[in-house]
Coordinates of C-alpha atoms (C1' of nucleotides) in Angstrom, one line a residue:
Chain A
M1 CA 36.6 1.4 8.5
D2 CA 35.0 -2.0 8.4
K3 CA 37.1 -5.0 8.6
Q4 CA 38.0 -6.2 5.1
I5 CA 37.9 -9.9 4.1
S6 CA 39.7 -9.2 0.9
S7 CA 41.6 -6.1 -0.2
G8 CA 39.7 -3.0 -1.1
V9 CA 36.9 -1.1 0.5
D10 CA 33.8 -3.1 1.1
D11 CA 31.3 -1.9 3.6
R12 CA 29.0 -4.9 3.4
P13 CA 28.7 -7.2 6.4
Q14 CA 31.5 -9.6 7.0
Y15 CA 29.4 -12.6 6.6
V16 CA 28.3 -11.4 3.1
Q17 CA 31.9 -10.9 2.1
I18 CA 32.9 -14.3 3.4
R19 CA 30.0 -15.9 1.6
D20 CA 30.9 -14.2 -1.7
L21 CA 34.6 -15.2 -1.3
M22 CA 33.7 -18.8 -0.6
R23 CA 31.2 -18.8 -3.4
D24 CA 33.8 -17.6 -5.8
R25 CA 36.2 -20.2 -4.7
I26 CA 33.7 -22.9 -5.1
A27 CA 32.8 -21.6 -8.6
K28 CA 36.4 -21.6 -9.6
G29 CA 37.0 -25.1 -8.4
Q30 CA 39.2 -24.4 -5.5
Y31 CA 36.8 -26.5 -3.5
P32 CA 35.6 -29.0 -6.0
V33 CA 32.1 -30.6 -5.8
G34 CA 32.3 -33.4 -3.4
S35 CA 35.1 -32.1 -1.4
F36 CA 34.9 -30.6 2.1
L37 CA 35.2 -27.0 3.0
P38 CA 37.6 -26.0 5.8
T39 CA 36.1 -26.4 9.2
E40 CA 34.5 -23.5 11.0
S41 CA 37.5 -23.1 13.2
E42 CA 39.8 -22.9 10.2
L43 CA 37.6 -20.3 8.5
C44 CA 37.5 -18.3 11.7
A45 CA 41.2 -18.3 11.8
E46 CA 41.5 -17.4 8.1
F47 CA 39.1 -14.5 8.2
T48 CA 39.8 -13.4 11.8
S49 CA 36.1 -13.6 12.5
S50 CA 34.0 -15.1 15.2
R51 CA 32.4 -18.5 14.7
H52 CA 29.0 -16.9 14.6
T53 CA 30.0 -14.8 11.6
V54 CA 31.4 -17.7 9.7
R55 CA 28.4 -19.8 10.5
E56 CA 26.2 -17.0 9.1
A57 CA 28.1 -17.2 5.8
L58 CA 27.9 -20.9 5.7
R59 CA 24.2 -20.8 6.3
L60 CA 23.8 -18.6 3.3
L61 CA 25.8 -21.0 1.2
T62 CA 23.6 -23.8 2.4
E63 CA 20.4 -22.0 1.5
A64 CA 21.9 -21.3 -1.9
G65 CA 22.3 -25.1 -2.3
L66 CA 26.1 -24.8 -2.8
I67 CA 27.0 -26.8 0.3
Q68 CA 25.5 -29.2 2.7
R69 CA 26.4 -29.4 6.3
R70 CA 26.3 -32.3 8.7
Q71 CA 26.9 -32.3 12.3
G72 CA 30.1 -34.2 13.2
S73 CA 31.1 -34.4 9.6
G74 CA 31.7 -31.1 7.9
S75 CA 30.5 -28.9 5.0
R76 CA 30.5 -30.6 1.7
V77 CA 30.4 -28.8 -1.6
M78 CA 27.3 -30.0 -3.5
A79 CA 27.4 -27.7 -6.5
A80 CA 29.7 -25.2 -8.2
T81 CA 27.0 -22.7 -9.1
P82 CA 23.6 -22.0 -7.6
H83 CA 20.4 -23.8 -8.8
Q84 CA 21.9 -26.1 -11.2
N85 CA 22.6 -29.1 -9.1
Y86 CA 20.9 -31.5 -7.0
V87 CA 20.2 -31.3 -3.4
H88 CA 18.3 -28.2 -2.8
A89 CA 15.4 -27.8 -0.5
M90 CA 12.1 -27.2 -2.1
R91 CA 11.8 -24.3 0.3
S92 CA 13.9 -22.2 -2.1
L93 CA 11.3 -22.3 -4.8
D94 CA 8.7 -21.1 -2.4
Q95 CA 11.0 -18.3 -1.3
L96 CA 11.2 -17.1 -4.9
F97 CA 7.7 -15.8 -4.5
Q98 CA 8.4 -13.9 -1.4
Y99 CA 10.7 -11.4 -3.0
A100 CA 8.5 -8.4 -2.9
S101 CA 9.1 -7.5 0.7
D102 CA 12.8 -7.7 0.6
T103 CA 13.8 -6.3 -2.8
R104 CA 14.5 -3.0 -4.4
F105 CA 12.2 -1.7 -7.1
L106 CA 14.2 0.0 -9.8
V107 CA 11.9 2.0 -12.0
S108 CA 13.2 2.6 -15.5
E109 CA 10.2 4.0 -17.2
M110 CA 6.9 5.5 -16.0
T111 CA 4.2 6.7 -18.4
T112 CA 0.4 7.1 -18.6
G113 CA -1.7 5.7 -21.4
K114 CA -3.7 2.8 -22.6
P115 CA -2.1 -0.5 -22.0
E116 CA -1.0 -2.5 -25.0
P117 CA -3.5 -5.3 -25.6
T118 CA -0.6 -7.7 -26.4
V119 CA 1.1 -6.9 -23.1
F120 CA -2.0 -6.9 -20.9
P121 CA -4.6 -9.0 -22.8
E122 CA -6.4 -9.8 -19.6
V123 CA -7.6 -6.3 -18.7
G124 CA -9.8 -5.9 -21.8
D125 CA -10.3 -3.0 -24.2
D126 CA -12.5 -0.8 -22.1
V127 CA -9.8 0.5 -19.8
G128 CA -8.9 4.1 -20.1
E129 CA -5.7 5.9 -19.1
C130 CA -3.5 3.9 -16.7
L131 CA -0.2 4.4 -15.0
I132 CA 2.3 2.0 -16.6
V133 CA 5.6 1.3 -14.9
R134 CA 8.6 -0.6 -16.2
A135 CA 10.9 -1.7 -13.4
L136 CA 13.5 -4.2 -12.3
R137 CA 13.4 -6.0 -9.0
L138 CA 16.8 -6.3 -7.5
E139 CA 17.8 -8.7 -4.8
R140 CA 18.5 -7.3 -1.4
D141 CA 22.1 -6.2 -0.9
E142 CA 22.9 -7.2 -4.4
D143 CA 22.6 -6.0 -7.9
I144 CA 21.2 -9.3 -9.2
P145 CA 17.9 -8.7 -11.0
I146 CA 15.2 -11.0 -9.8
C147 CA 12.7 -10.1 -12.6
D148 CA 11.8 -7.6 -15.2
S149 CA 8.3 -6.2 -14.5
I150 CA 5.7 -4.2 -16.3
V151 CA 3.1 -2.9 -13.9
L152 CA -0.3 -1.5 -14.8
V153 CA -1.9 0.7 -12.2
N154 CA -5.5 1.7 -12.4
A155 CA -5.9 5.4 -12.9
A156 CA -7.7 5.7 -9.6
F157 CA -4.5 4.7 -7.8
A158 CA -2.0 6.5 -10.0
G159 CA -1.2 8.7 -7.0
I160 CA 1.3 6.1 -5.7
A161 CA 3.6 7.0 -8.6
D162 CA 5.6 9.3 -6.4
E163 CA 6.5 6.6 -3.9
L164 CA 7.1 3.7 -6.3
E165 CA 10.7 4.4 -6.8
H166 CA 11.7 4.5 -3.2
G167 CA 9.2 2.5 -1.3
T168 CA 9.7 -1.1 -0.5
G169 CA 7.3 -4.0 -0.3
A170 CA 4.4 -5.1 -2.5
I171 CA 2.8 -2.5 -4.5
Y172 CA -0.7 -3.8 -4.0
R173 CA -0.2 -3.6 -0.3
R174 CA 0.8 0.1 -0.4
I175 CA -2.2 0.8 -2.5
E176 CA -4.4 -0.8 0.1
E177 CA -2.9 1.2 2.9
R178 CA -2.8 4.5 1.1
F179 CA -6.3 4.4 -0.4
G180 CA -8.0 2.4 2.2
V181 CA -9.2 -0.2 -0.3
E182 CA -8.7 -4.0 -0.3
V183 CA -7.7 -6.5 -2.8
A184 CA -10.4 -9.2 -2.9
Q185 CA -8.9 -11.6 -5.4
V186 CA -5.6 -12.3 -7.1
V187 CA -5.3 -14.4 -10.2
Q188 CA -1.9 -15.7 -11.2
D189 CA -0.8 -17.2 -14.4
I190 CA 2.5 -18.9 -14.7
S191 CA 4.1 -20.1 -18.0
V192 CA 7.5 -20.3 -19.6
C193 CA 8.5 -18.6 -22.8
P194 CA 11.6 -17.5 -24.7
M195 CA 13.2 -14.5 -23.1
P196 CA 11.5 -11.3 -24.4
A197 CA 13.7 -8.9 -26.3
G198 CA 13.0 -6.1 -23.8
S199 CA 13.9 -8.2 -20.8
A200 CA 17.0 -9.9 -22.0
K201 CA 19.5 -7.1 -21.6
P202 CA 18.4 -5.8 -18.2
L203 CA 18.3 -9.4 -16.8
G204 CA 21.7 -10.1 -18.3
K205 CA 20.3 -12.9 -20.5
T206 CA 20.1 -13.6 -24.2
L207 CA 17.2 -14.3 -26.5
Q208 CA 18.2 -17.9 -26.4
D209 CA 17.6 -18.1 -22.7
V210 CA 14.3 -19.0 -21.2
A211 CA 12.0 -16.9 -19.0
V212 CA 9.4 -17.8 -16.5
C213 CA 6.5 -15.5 -17.0
V214 CA 4.2 -14.7 -14.0
R215 CA 1.1 -12.6 -14.7
R216 CA -1.0 -11.3 -11.9
R217 CA -4.2 -9.4 -11.7
Y218 CA -5.3 -7.9 -8.4
L219 CA -9.1 -7.3 -8.3
G220 CA -11.1 -5.1 -6.0
P221 CA -14.3 -6.2 -4.3
D222 CA -16.2 -5.0 -7.4
G223 CA -14.1 -7.1 -9.7
A224 CA -12.3 -4.2 -11.2
V225 CA -8.6 -4.6 -12.0
M226 CA -6.7 -2.5 -9.5
L227 CA -3.3 -3.7 -10.5
A228 CA -1.9 -6.0 -13.1
S229 CA 1.7 -7.1 -13.6
V230 CA 3.8 -9.1 -15.9
N231 CA 7.0 -10.4 -14.5
Y232 CA 9.8 -12.1 -16.5
H233 CA 12.1 -14.1 -14.3
P234 CA 15.4 -15.7 -15.5
A235 CA 14.4 -19.3 -15.7
D236 CA 17.5 -20.7 -14.1
R237 CA 16.3 -19.2 -10.8
F238 CA 13.5 -21.6 -10.9
A239 CA 15.4 -24.8 -11.2
Y240 CA 14.8 -26.8 -8.1
T241 CA 15.3 -30.2 -6.7
M242 CA 13.2 -32.4 -4.6
D243 CA 14.8 -35.0 -2.5
L244 CA 12.4 -37.9 -2.3
R245 CA 14.4 -39.9 0.1
R246 CA 12.8 -42.9 1.6
E247 CA 14.5 -43.4 5.0
G248 CA 17.9 -42.7 3.6
P249 CA 21.0 -44.5 4.7
K250 CA 22.7 -42.5 7.5
G251 CA 26.1 -42.2 6.0
A252 CA 24.9 -41.3 2.5
W253 CA 25.1 -37.8 1.3
S254 CA 22.4 -37.2 -1.2
Chain B
M1 CA 15.9 -32.3 31.2
D2 CA 15.8 -29.6 28.5
K3 CA 14.3 -26.3 29.2
Q4 CA 10.6 -26.3 28.4
I5 CA 9.0 -23.5 26.6
S6 CA 5.5 -24.9 27.3
S7 CA 4.4 -27.5 29.6
G8 CA 5.2 -31.2 28.9
V9 CA 8.3 -32.9 27.8
D10 CA 9.9 -31.6 24.6
D11 CA 13.4 -32.3 23.7
R12 CA 13.5 -30.3 20.6
P13 CA 15.7 -27.2 20.5
Q14 CA 14.4 -24.2 22.2
Y15 CA 14.2 -22.1 19.1
V16 CA 12.0 -24.8 17.4
Q17 CA 9.7 -24.8 20.4
I18 CA 9.5 -21.0 20.3
R19 CA 8.8 -21.0 16.6
D20 CA 6.0 -23.5 16.9
L21 CA 4.4 -21.6 19.8
M22 CA 4.6 -18.3 17.9
R23 CA 3.3 -20.0 14.8
D24 CA 0.3 -21.4 16.7
R25 CA -0.4 -18.0 18.2
I26 CA -0.3 -16.4 14.8
A27 CA -2.6 -19.1 13.3
K28 CA -5.1 -18.6 16.1
G29 CA -5.1 -14.8 15.6
Q30 CA -3.5 -13.9 18.9
Y31 CA -1.1 -11.8 16.7
P32 CA -3.4 -10.8 13.8
V33 CA -2.1 -10.2 10.3
G34 CA -0.7 -6.7 10.1
S35 CA 0.1 -6.5 13.7
F36 CA 3.5 -6.5 15.3
L37 CA 5.0 -9.3 17.3
P38 CA 6.5 -8.5 20.7
T39 CA 10.1 -7.2 20.4
E40 CA 13.0 -9.5 20.7
S41 CA 13.7 -8.3 24.2
E42 CA 10.1 -9.1 25.3
L43 CA 10.3 -12.5 23.8
C44 CA 13.6 -13.1 25.5
A45 CA 12.0 -12.3 28.8
E46 CA 8.9 -14.4 28.2
F47 CA 10.8 -17.5 27.2
T48 CA 13.8 -16.9 29.4
S49 CA 16.1 -17.4 26.4
S50 CA 18.9 -15.5 24.9
R51 CA 18.4 -13.1 22.1
H52 CA 20.3 -15.4 19.8
T53 CA 17.8 -18.2 20.4
V54 CA 14.8 -15.9 19.9
R55 CA 16.2 -14.5 16.7
E56 CA 16.7 -18.1 15.4
A57 CA 13.0 -18.7 15.9
L58 CA 12.1 -15.5 14.3
R59 CA 14.3 -16.3 11.4
L60 CA 12.4 -19.5 10.8
L61 CA 9.1 -17.7 10.9
T62 CA 10.5 -15.2 8.4
E63 CA 11.6 -18.0 6.1
A64 CA 8.1 -19.5 6.3
G65 CA 6.7 -16.2 5.2
L66 CA 4.7 -15.7 8.3
I67 CA 6.4 -12.5 9.4
Q68 CA 8.6 -9.8 8.0
R69 CA 11.2 -8.0 9.9
R70 CA 12.6 -4.6 9.5
Q71 CA 15.4 -3.0 11.3
G72 CA 14.2 -0.3 13.6
S73 CA 10.6 -1.2 13.1
G74 CA 9.8 -4.7 14.3
S75 CA 8.4 -8.0 13.3
R76 CA 5.1 -7.7 11.4
V77 CA 2.8 -10.6 10.8
M78 CA 2.3 -11.1 7.1
A79 CA 0.2 -14.3 7.0
A80 CA -1.7 -16.5 9.4
T81 CA -0.6 -19.7 7.7
P82 CA 2.1 -20.7 5.3
H83 CA 1.6 -20.1 1.7
Q84 CA -0.8 -22.9 0.9
N85 CA -1.6 -21.7 -2.5
Y86 CA 1.9 -22.1 -3.7
V87 CA 2.4 -25.3 -2.0
H88 CA -0.7 -26.6 -3.6
A89 CA 0.3 -25.3 -6.9
M90 CA 3.7 -27.0 -6.7
R91 CA 2.0 -30.2 -5.8
S92 CA -0.2 -30.1 -8.8
L93 CA 2.8 -29.3 -10.9
D94 CA 4.5 -32.3 -9.5
Q95 CA 1.5 -34.4 -10.3
L96 CA 1.9 -33.6 -13.9
F97 CA 4.9 -35.9 -13.7
Q98 CA 3.0 -38.9 -12.4
Y99 CA 2.5 -40.1 -16.0
A100 CA 4.7 -43.2 -16.0
S101 CA 2.0 -45.7 -15.1
D102 CA -0.4 -44.8 -17.8
T103 CA 1.7 -44.2 -20.9
R104 CA 3.4 -46.1 -23.6
F105 CA 7.1 -46.2 -23.8
L106 CA 8.3 -46.0 -27.4
V107 CA 11.9 -46.9 -27.6
S108 CA 13.8 -45.4 -30.6
E109 CA 17.3 -46.4 -29.7
M110 CA 19.0 -48.7 -27.3
T111 CA 22.8 -49.0 -26.9
T112 CA 25.4 -49.8 -24.3
G113 CA 28.3 -47.6 -23.5
K114 CA 29.6 -44.9 -21.2
P115 CA 27.1 -42.0 -20.7
E116 CA 27.9 -38.6 -22.2
P117 CA 29.1 -36.4 -19.3
T118 CA 27.1 -33.5 -20.8
V119 CA 23.9 -35.5 -20.8
F120 CA 24.4 -37.1 -17.4
P121 CA 26.8 -34.9 -15.5
E122 CA 25.4 -36.2 -12.2
V123 CA 26.6 -39.7 -12.5
G124 CA 30.3 -38.9 -12.5
D125 CA 33.1 -40.2 -14.5
D126 CA 33.7 -43.5 -12.8
V127 CA 30.8 -45.3 -14.3
G128 CA 31.5 -48.1 -16.7
E129 CA 29.3 -49.5 -19.4
C130 CA 25.6 -48.8 -19.0
L131 CA 22.4 -49.4 -20.9
I132 CA 21.3 -46.2 -22.5
V133 CA 17.8 -46.0 -23.9
R134 CA 16.3 -43.2 -25.9
A135 CA 12.5 -43.2 -25.9
L136 CA 9.4 -41.2 -26.3
R137 CA 6.5 -41.4 -23.9
L138 CA 3.1 -41.3 -25.6
E139 CA -0.2 -40.4 -24.0
R140 CA -2.4 -43.3 -23.5
D141 CA -4.6 -44.2 -26.6
E142 CA -3.1 -41.2 -28.4
D143 CA 0.0 -40.5 -30.4
I144 CA 0.7 -37.2 -28.5
P145 CA 4.2 -37.3 -27.1
I146 CA 4.4 -36.4 -23.5
C147 CA 8.1 -36.2 -23.3
D148 CA 11.4 -37.2 -24.9
S149 CA 13.5 -39.3 -22.5
I150 CA 17.1 -40.5 -22.2
V151 CA 17.4 -43.3 -19.7
L152 CA 20.6 -44.6 -18.2
V153 CA 20.4 -48.1 -16.6
N154 CA 23.2 -49.4 -14.4
A155 CA 24.9 -52.3 -16.0
A156 CA 23.8 -54.5 -13.1
F157 CA 20.2 -54.1 -14.3
A158 CA 20.7 -54.1 -18.0
G159 CA 18.7 -57.3 -18.1
I160 CA 15.5 -55.4 -18.2
A161 CA 16.3 -54.3 -21.7
D162 CA 14.1 -57.1 -23.1
E163 CA 10.9 -55.9 -21.4
L164 CA 11.4 -52.2 -21.8
E165 CA 9.6 -51.9 -25.0
H166 CA 6.4 -53.7 -24.0
G167 CA 6.1 -53.3 -20.3
T168 CA 4.2 -50.5 -18.6
G169 CA 4.8 -48.6 -15.5
A170 CA 7.8 -46.9 -14.0
I171 CA 11.1 -48.5 -14.9
Y172 CA 12.6 -48.2 -11.5
R173 CA 9.6 -50.2 -10.1
R174 CA 10.2 -53.0 -12.5
I175 CA 13.9 -53.1 -11.6
E176 CA 12.9 -53.4 -8.0
E177 CA 10.6 -56.2 -8.6
R178 CA 12.8 -58.2 -11.0
F179 CA 16.1 -57.9 -9.2
G180 CA 14.8 -57.8 -5.6
V181 CA 16.5 -54.6 -4.9
E182 CA 15.1 -51.4 -3.4
V183 CA 15.5 -47.8 -4.4
A184 CA 16.5 -45.9 -1.3
Q185 CA 16.5 -42.4 -2.6
V186 CA 15.2 -40.4 -5.5
V187 CA 16.4 -37.0 -6.4
Q188 CA 14.5 -34.9 -8.9
D189 CA 15.7 -31.8 -10.5
I190 CA 13.3 -29.6 -12.5
S191 CA 14.3 -26.7 -14.7
V192 CA 13.4 -25.1 -18.0
C193 CA 15.6 -24.7 -21.0
P194 CA 15.4 -24.1 -24.8
M195 CA 14.1 -27.1 -26.7
P196 CA 17.1 -29.5 -27.3
A197 CA 17.8 -30.1 -31.0
G198 CA 17.3 -33.8 -30.6
S199 CA 13.9 -33.5 -28.9
A200 CA 12.3 -30.8 -31.1
K201 CA 11.3 -33.0 -34.0
P202 CA 9.9 -36.0 -32.1
L203 CA 7.9 -33.7 -29.9
G204 CA 6.6 -31.6 -32.8
K205 CA 8.3 -28.5 -31.6
T206 CA 10.9 -26.1 -32.8
L207 CA 14.2 -24.8 -31.4
Q208 CA 12.4 -21.6 -30.5
D209 CA 10.1 -23.4 -28.1
V210 CA 10.8 -24.1 -24.5
A211 CA 11.2 -27.4 -22.7
V212 CA 10.7 -28.4 -19.1
C213 CA 13.6 -30.6 -18.2
V214 CA 13.1 -33.2 -15.4
R215 CA 16.2 -35.1 -14.2
R216 CA 15.9 -38.0 -11.8
R217 CA 18.4 -40.2 -10.1
Y218 CA 17.4 -43.4 -8.4
L219 CA 19.9 -44.4 -5.8
G220 CA 20.3 -47.8 -4.1
P221 CA 21.0 -48.3 -0.4
D222 CA 24.7 -48.0 -1.1
G223 CA 24.3 -44.7 -2.8
A224 CA 25.1 -46.1 -6.2
V225 CA 23.0 -44.8 -9.1
M226 CA 20.7 -47.5 -10.3
L227 CA 18.9 -45.5 -12.8
A228 CA 19.1 -42.0 -14.2
S229 CA 16.8 -40.2 -16.6
V230 CA 16.5 -36.9 -18.5
N231 CA 13.0 -36.0 -19.7
Y232 CA 12.2 -33.1 -22.0
H233 CA 8.6 -32.0 -21.9
P234 CA 6.9 -29.5 -24.2
A235 CA 6.6 -26.4 -21.9
D236 CA 3.1 -25.4 -23.0
R237 CA 1.8 -28.4 -21.1
F238 CA 2.9 -26.8 -18.0
A239 CA 1.3 -23.4 -18.2
Y240 CA -1.4 -23.1 -15.5
T241 CA -3.4 -20.6 -13.6
M242 CA -4.0 -20.2 -9.9
D243 CA -6.9 -18.3 -8.4
L244 CA -5.5 -16.9 -5.2
R245 CA -8.8 -15.6 -3.9
R246 CA -8.0 -14.3 -0.5
E247 CA -9.8 -14.9 2.6
G248 CA -8.4 -13.0 5.6
P249 CA -4.6 -13.2 5.5
K250 CA -2.9 -10.6 3.5
G251 CA 0.0 -12.6 2.4
A252 CA 3.1 -11.3 0.7
W253 CA 2.1 -12.1 -2.8
S254 CA 3.7 -9.0 -4.3
Chain C
dC1 C1' 0.2 23.2 11.6
dG2 C1' 4.2 21.4 9.4
dT3 C1' 9.2 20.7 10.0
dT4 C1' 13.3 19.6 12.0
dG5 C1' 16.3 17.3 15.0
dA6 C1' 17.3 14.8 19.1
dA7 C1' 16.1 10.8 21.8
dA8 C1' 14.2 6.4 22.3
dT9 C1' 13.3 2.0 20.2
dA10 C1' 14.1 -2.2 17.5
dT11 C1' 16.6 -5.0 14.6
dG12 C1' 21.4 -6.0 12.4
dT13 C1' 26.1 -7.3 13.0
dC14 C1' 29.7 -9.2 15.7
dC15 C1' 32.4 -11.0 19.6
dG16 C1' 33.9 -14.8 23.0
dG17 C1' 32.8 -18.6 25.3
dA18 C1' 30.5 -23.2 26.8
dC19 C1' 28.5 -27.6 26.4
dA20 C1' 25.7 -31.1 23.5
dA21 C1' 25.2 -34.2 19.8
dA22 C1' 26.6 -36.6 15.6
dT23 C1' 30.2 -38.3 12.9
dT24 C1' 34.7 -39.9 12.0
dT25 C1' 39.0 -41.6 13.4
dT26 C1' 41.8 -44.5 16.2
dG27 C1' 43.4 -48.4 18.5
dG28 C1' 42.9 -52.7 21.0
dG29 C1' 41.1 -57.3 21.1
dC30 C1' 39.7 -61.2 18.6
Chain D
dG1 C1' 41.2 -58.6 8.5
dC2 C1' 37.1 -57.4 11.2
dC3 C1' 34.5 -55.6 15.1
dC4 C1' 33.7 -52.7 18.9
dA5 C1' 34.6 -49.1 22.2
dA6 C1' 37.0 -44.9 23.3
dA7 C1' 38.9 -40.6 21.6
dA8 C1' 39.1 -36.9 18.6
dT9 C1' 36.7 -34.0 15.4
dT10 C1' 33.0 -31.1 13.7
dT11 C1' 28.8 -29.0 13.7
dG12 C1' 24.5 -27.8 16.6
dT13 C1' 22.6 -25.2 20.4
dC14 C1' 22.7 -21.7 23.7
dC15 C1' 24.4 -17.9 26.7
dG16 C1' 25.8 -12.9 27.7
dG17 C1' 27.3 -8.9 26.0
dA18 C1' 28.6 -4.7 22.8
dC19 C1' 28.0 -1.5 19.2
dA20 C1' 25.9 -0.2 14.5
dT21 C1' 22.1 1.1 11.8
dA22 C1' 17.3 1.9 10.6
dT23 C1' 13.0 3.5 12.2
dT24 C1' 9.8 5.7 15.1
dT25 C1' 8.4 9.0 18.5
dC26 C1' 8.2 13.4 20.3
dA27 C1' 9.3 17.8 21.8
dA28 C1' 11.1 22.3 20.2
dC29 C1' 10.8 25.6 16.7
dG30 C1' 9.3 28.4 12.9

DNA sequence: CGTTGAAATATGTCCGGACAAATTTTGGGC
DNA sequence: GCCCAAAATTTGTCCGGACATATTTCAACG
């Protein structure tokens, strides 16, 4: 059996377990914002893990913006929960758009028919039968939904339906590989809107929350729409911070 | 002297040198998009480094979105260059906030007191009396409100109150000029939220609309908050479209 | 020819250790 | 009390190794 950080069976990697435990402690205020986490050595002792494993967990907490680390000083708690507070590299925003390769695609509905003009106003009226997929993207190793998606697949490529549920990676890329075609152009439209009724529940949000809506159209060399998608993201994932430091004072933690 | 990955003196960490070298190779097409990088073992041999060091470099390339790694498979090149499109888009989004120099500042309320912790959670509890200004920014030559602002001015700089209503330009800049101090650091936090009740009416919006919230803190050299502001923008000003016409690299757009 | 299962391959996880570099703390001198 | 140098502390970098797990390859089989 795998080594357990806390009681109960948990076959996830140790560093994920440690990260979650520390994240919970931070959220509960056991390590208040502004305070310092125990040193790596102390965490190694507590979890009976190697320094490498502990550092891996601390690195995840750093990327999540919960802590900041400084050589010679320690690990300081910067926020109690992700994405709401201040010092967070802009990199994280960029990473939000790289989710396709590393996430699970959980299909909840798959039908064929004409797309609703209100859902896909950009594809026009002259389209015929399409494959329409409703799915949730889940973060790797977690059950956290990244976005609720409605995907429209041109009938010519409806053959990928059988591998949508289990495959990984971007759908357009699999279409390219399987059918030997190439996406020539992608148009993306980003806006914010109230959380749609259909997306609130699967995303664990309410109608009072806000969604970031990302619409994409993938066009072939002939200009025809190969693929179109509407993605509703929980807006709080998009909060980000820019540190516009000008030659900051050395001792000052931002 | 440190071990050199390439010729010449370079005191940066090995994994940074390896990352840059691999990044250049990818950019030059030595490892084309879609191809696989050498295995970790091969890279260890080439650079005479440990696997840990090579993996650190590969991790950085992964975070940059240049490669994608899969257990059992290898490291696949996903893009020749970092995601310029998104970076560019973020920059333009940021430019939308460069309004301060060209807008009118319409003060509706000016008081002194302790800031509400819910409005300015980032300044902490230990602040004393501050100057608190509620104002609307109006587009130049128009009466269209750009955003609803709540500005917190450190008591030490409350003297600028008299010129707030008529001056132009960024407030922090005027504080710098008038008091001979310098802002050492600016931290900006962007998120979206439902339209706050107090901002809906002045902005001509309803509670069902969405607001883009921009929070800024201007810190002095000693780390003290000189100025803090919360700005609520009508979200529809921020919808925008990107044309990601692709040339060559098949990035991970999803 | 397709299928299955074993072997080879490649990355993921984890260990223990060593030294380097940055920061903080300590203590002596003024 | 303040300043400066030495010591202690803490994270950063790097090494070598081991086993686990996912994928690919390939030969044997039907």
